mmCIF file with all atom_site columns, C-alpha atoms in Angstrom:
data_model
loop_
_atom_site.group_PDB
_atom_site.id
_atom_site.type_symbol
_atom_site.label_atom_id
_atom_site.label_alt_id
_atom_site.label_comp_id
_atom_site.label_asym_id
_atom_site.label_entity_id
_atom_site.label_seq_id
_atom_site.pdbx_PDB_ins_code
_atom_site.Cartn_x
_atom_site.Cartn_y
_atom_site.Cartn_z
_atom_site.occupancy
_atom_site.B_iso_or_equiv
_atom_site.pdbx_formal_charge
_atom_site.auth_seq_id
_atom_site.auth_comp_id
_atom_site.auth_asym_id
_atom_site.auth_atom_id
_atom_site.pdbx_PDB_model_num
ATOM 1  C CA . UNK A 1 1  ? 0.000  0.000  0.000   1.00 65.00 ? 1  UNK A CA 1
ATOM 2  C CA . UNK A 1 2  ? 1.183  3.442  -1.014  1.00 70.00 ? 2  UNK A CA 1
ATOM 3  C CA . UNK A 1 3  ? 1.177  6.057  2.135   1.00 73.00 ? 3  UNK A CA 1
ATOM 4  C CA . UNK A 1 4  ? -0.275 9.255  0.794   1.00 70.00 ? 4  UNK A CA 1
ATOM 5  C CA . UNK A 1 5  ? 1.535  12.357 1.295   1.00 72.00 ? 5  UNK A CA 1
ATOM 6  C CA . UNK A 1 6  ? -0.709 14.997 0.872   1.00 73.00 ? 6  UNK A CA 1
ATOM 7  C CA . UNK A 1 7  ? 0.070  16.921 4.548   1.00 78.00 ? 7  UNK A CA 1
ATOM 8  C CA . UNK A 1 8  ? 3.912  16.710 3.459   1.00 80.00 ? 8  UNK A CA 1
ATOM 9  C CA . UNK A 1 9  ? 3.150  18.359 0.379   1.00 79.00 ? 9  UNK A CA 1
ATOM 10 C CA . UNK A 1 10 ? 0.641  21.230 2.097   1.00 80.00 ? 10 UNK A CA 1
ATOM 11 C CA . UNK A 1 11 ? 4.011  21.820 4.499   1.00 85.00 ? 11 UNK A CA 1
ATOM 12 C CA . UNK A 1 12 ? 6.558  22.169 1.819   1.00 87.00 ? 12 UNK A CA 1
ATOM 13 C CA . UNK A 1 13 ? 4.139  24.125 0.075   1.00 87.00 ? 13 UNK A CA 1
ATOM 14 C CA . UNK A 1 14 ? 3.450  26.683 2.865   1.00 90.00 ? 14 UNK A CA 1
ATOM 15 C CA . UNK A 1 15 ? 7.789  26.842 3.546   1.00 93.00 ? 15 UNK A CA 1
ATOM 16 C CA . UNK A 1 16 ? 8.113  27.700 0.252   1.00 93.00 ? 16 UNK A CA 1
ATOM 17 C CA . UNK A 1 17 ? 5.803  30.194 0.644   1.00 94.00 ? 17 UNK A CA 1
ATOM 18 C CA . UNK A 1 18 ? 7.480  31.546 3.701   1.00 95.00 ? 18 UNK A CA 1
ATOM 19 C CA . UNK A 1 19 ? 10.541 32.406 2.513   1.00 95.00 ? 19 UNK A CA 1
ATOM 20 C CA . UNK A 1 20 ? 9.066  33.698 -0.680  1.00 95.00 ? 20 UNK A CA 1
ATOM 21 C CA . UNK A 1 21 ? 7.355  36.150 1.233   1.00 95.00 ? 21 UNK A CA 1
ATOM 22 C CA . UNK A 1 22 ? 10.639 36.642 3.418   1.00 95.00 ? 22 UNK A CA 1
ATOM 23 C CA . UNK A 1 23 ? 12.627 37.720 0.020   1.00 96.00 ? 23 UNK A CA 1
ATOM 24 C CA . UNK A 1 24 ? 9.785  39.887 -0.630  1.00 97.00 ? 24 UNK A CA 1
ATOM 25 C CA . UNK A 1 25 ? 9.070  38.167 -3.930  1.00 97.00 ? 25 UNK A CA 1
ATOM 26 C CA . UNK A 1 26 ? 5.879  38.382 -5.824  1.00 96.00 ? 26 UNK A CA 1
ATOM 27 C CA . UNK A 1 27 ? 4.235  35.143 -6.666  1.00 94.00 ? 27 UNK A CA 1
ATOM 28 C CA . UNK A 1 28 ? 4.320  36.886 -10.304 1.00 95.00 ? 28 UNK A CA 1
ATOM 29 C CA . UNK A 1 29 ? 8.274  37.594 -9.644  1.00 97.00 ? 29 UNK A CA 1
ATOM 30 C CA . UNK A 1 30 ? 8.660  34.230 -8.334  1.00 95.00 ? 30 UNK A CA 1
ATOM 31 C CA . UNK A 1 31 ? 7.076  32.666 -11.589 1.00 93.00 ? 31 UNK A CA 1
ATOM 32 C CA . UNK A 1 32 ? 8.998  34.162 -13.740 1.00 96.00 ? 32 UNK A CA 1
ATOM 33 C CA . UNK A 1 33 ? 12.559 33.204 -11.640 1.00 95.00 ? 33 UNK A CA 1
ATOM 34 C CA . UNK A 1 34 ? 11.192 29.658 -11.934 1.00 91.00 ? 34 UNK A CA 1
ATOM 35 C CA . UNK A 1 35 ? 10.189 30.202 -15.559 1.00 89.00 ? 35 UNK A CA 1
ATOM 36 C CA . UNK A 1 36 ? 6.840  28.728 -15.065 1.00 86.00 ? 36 UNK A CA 1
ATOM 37 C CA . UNK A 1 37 ? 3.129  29.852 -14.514 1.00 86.00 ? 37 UNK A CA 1
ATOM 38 C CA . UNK A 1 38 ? 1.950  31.752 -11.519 1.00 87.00 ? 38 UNK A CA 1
ATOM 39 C CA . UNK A 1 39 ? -1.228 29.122 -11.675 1.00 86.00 ? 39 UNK A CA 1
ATOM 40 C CA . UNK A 1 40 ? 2.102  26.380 -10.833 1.00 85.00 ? 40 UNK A CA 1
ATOM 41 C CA . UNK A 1 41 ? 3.174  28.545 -7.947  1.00 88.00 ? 41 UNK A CA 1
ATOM 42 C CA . UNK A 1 42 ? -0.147 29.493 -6.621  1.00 87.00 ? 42 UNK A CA 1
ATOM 43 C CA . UNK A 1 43 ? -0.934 25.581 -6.463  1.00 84.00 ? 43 UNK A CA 1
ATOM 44 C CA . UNK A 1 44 ? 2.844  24.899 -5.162  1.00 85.00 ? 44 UNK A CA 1
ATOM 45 C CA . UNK A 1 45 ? 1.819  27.416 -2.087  1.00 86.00 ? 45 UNK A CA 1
ATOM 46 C CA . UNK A 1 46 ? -1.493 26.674 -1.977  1.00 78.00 ? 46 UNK A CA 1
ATOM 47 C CA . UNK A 1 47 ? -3.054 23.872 -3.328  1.00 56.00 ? 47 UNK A CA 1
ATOM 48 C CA . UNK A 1 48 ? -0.779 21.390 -3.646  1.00 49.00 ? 48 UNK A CA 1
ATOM 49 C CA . UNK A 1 49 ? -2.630 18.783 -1.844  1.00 41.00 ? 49 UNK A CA 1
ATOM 50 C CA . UNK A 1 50 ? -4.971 18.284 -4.412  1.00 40.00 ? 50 UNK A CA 1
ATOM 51 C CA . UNK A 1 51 ? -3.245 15.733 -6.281  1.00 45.00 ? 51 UNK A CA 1
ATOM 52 C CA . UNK A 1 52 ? 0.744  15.086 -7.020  1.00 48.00 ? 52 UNK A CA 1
ATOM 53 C CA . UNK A 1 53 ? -0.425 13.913 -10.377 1.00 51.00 ? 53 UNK A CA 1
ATOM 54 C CA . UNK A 1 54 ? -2.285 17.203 -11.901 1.00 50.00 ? 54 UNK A CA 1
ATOM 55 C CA . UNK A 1 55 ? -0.406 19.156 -14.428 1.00 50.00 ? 55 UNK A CA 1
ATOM 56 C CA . UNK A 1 56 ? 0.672  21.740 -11.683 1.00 48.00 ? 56 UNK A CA 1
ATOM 57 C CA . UNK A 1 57 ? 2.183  19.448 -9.291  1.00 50.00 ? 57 UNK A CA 1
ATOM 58 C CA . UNK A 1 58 ? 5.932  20.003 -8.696  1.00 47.00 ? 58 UNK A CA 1
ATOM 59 C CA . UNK A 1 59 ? 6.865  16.241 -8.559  1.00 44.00 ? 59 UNK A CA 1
ATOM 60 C CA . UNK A 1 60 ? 4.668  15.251 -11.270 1.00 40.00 ? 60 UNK A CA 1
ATOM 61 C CA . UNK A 1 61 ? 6.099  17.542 -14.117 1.00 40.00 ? 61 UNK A CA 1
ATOM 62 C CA . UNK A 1 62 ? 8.839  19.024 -12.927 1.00 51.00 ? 62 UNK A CA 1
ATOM 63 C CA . UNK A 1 63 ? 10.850 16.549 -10.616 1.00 65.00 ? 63 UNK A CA 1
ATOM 64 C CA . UNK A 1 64 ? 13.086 17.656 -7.835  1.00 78.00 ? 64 UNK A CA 1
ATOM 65 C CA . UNK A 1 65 ? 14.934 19.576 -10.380 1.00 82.00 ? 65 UNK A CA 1
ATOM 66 C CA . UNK A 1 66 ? 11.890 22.059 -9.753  1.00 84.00 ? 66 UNK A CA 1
ATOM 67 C CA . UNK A 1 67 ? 12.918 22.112 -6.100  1.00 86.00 ? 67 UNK A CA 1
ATOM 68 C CA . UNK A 1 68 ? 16.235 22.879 -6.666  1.00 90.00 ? 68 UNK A CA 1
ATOM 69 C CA . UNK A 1 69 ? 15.308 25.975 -8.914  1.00 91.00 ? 69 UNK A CA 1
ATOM 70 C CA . UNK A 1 70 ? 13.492 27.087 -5.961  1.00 92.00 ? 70 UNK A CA 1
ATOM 71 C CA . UNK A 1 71 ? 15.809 26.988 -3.660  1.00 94.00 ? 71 UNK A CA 1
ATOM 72 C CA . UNK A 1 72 ? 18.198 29.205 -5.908  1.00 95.00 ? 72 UNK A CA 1
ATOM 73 C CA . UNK A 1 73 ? 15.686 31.818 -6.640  1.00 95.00 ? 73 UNK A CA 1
ATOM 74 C CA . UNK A 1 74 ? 15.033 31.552 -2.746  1.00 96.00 ? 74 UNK A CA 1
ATOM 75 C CA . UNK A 1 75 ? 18.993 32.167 -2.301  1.00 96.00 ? 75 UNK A CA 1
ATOM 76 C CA . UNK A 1 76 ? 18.092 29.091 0.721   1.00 95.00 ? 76 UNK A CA 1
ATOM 77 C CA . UNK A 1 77 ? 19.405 25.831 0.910   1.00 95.00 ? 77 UNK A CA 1
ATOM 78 C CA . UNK A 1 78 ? 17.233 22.880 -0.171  1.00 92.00 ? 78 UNK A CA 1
ATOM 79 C CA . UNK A 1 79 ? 17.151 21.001 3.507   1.00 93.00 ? 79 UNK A CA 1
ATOM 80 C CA . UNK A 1 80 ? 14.878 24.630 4.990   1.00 92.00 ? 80 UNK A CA 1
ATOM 81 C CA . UNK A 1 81 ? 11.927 22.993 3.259   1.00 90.00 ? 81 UNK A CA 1
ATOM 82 C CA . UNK A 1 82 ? 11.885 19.994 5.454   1.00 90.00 ? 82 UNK A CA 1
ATOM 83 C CA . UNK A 1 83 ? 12.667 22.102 8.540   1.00 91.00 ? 83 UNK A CA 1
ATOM 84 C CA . UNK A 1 84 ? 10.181 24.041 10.796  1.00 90.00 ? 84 UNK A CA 1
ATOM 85 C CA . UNK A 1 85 ? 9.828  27.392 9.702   1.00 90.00 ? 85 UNK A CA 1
ATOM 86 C CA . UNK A 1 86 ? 11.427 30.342 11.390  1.00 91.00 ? 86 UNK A CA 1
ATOM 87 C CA . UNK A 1 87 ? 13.782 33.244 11.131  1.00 91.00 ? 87 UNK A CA 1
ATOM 88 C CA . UNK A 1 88 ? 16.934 31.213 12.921  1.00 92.00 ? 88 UNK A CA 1
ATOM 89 C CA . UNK A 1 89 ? 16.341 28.558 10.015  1.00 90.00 ? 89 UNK A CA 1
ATOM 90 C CA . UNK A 1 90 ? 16.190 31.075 7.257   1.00 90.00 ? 90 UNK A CA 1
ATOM 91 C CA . UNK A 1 91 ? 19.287 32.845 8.226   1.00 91.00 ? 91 UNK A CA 1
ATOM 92 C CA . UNK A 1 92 ? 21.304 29.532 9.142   1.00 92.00 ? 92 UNK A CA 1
ATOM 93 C CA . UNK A 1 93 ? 20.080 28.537 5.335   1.00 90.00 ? 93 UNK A CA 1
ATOM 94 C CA . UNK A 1 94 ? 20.338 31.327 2.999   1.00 92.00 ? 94 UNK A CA 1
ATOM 95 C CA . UNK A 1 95 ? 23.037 31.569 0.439   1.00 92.00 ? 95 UNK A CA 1
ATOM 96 C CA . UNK A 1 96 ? 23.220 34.773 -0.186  1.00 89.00 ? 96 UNK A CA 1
ATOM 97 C CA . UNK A 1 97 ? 25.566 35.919 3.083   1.00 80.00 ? 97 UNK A CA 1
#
């Protein structure tokens, strides 16, 4: 049996969303650093429980590739979207110091 993961993706979906917000980048900014739609970010941040297999989900198209093109428009480290959010974690992981 297959565990579902839908609460792990709602949590990496609200981190990401965190420390978008924390580099004071638009979702429409953000899109356009990722070089995909704001309808993909705006279900990465938001709805991304839905299903992993719709067109919009990050695993489903765009593999962790996707993830790591976050992280660099983020200027964070990959592991800060596994961690619990806060300030201390986003300034122990950012890469732009």
């Amino acid at each position: 049996m297959q565990k579902n993961y839908g609460d792990e993706y709602v949590n990496l979906g609200k981190r990401i969303a965190y420390y978008r917000k924390k580099r004071r980048i638009s979702q429409e900014e953000f899109s356009k650093g990722l070089d995909c739609s704001i309808q993909e970010v705006k279900a990465i941040e938001n709805d991304y429980s839905v299903s992993k297999d719709l067109a919009t989900g990050i695993w489903s198209v765009k593999d962790l590739d996707f993830l790591f093109a976050i992280a660099d428009v983020l200027e964070v480290d990959v592991p800060v979207f596994f961690l619990p959010i806060s300030d201390e974690t986003f300034e122990k992981y950012r890469t732009d110091k």
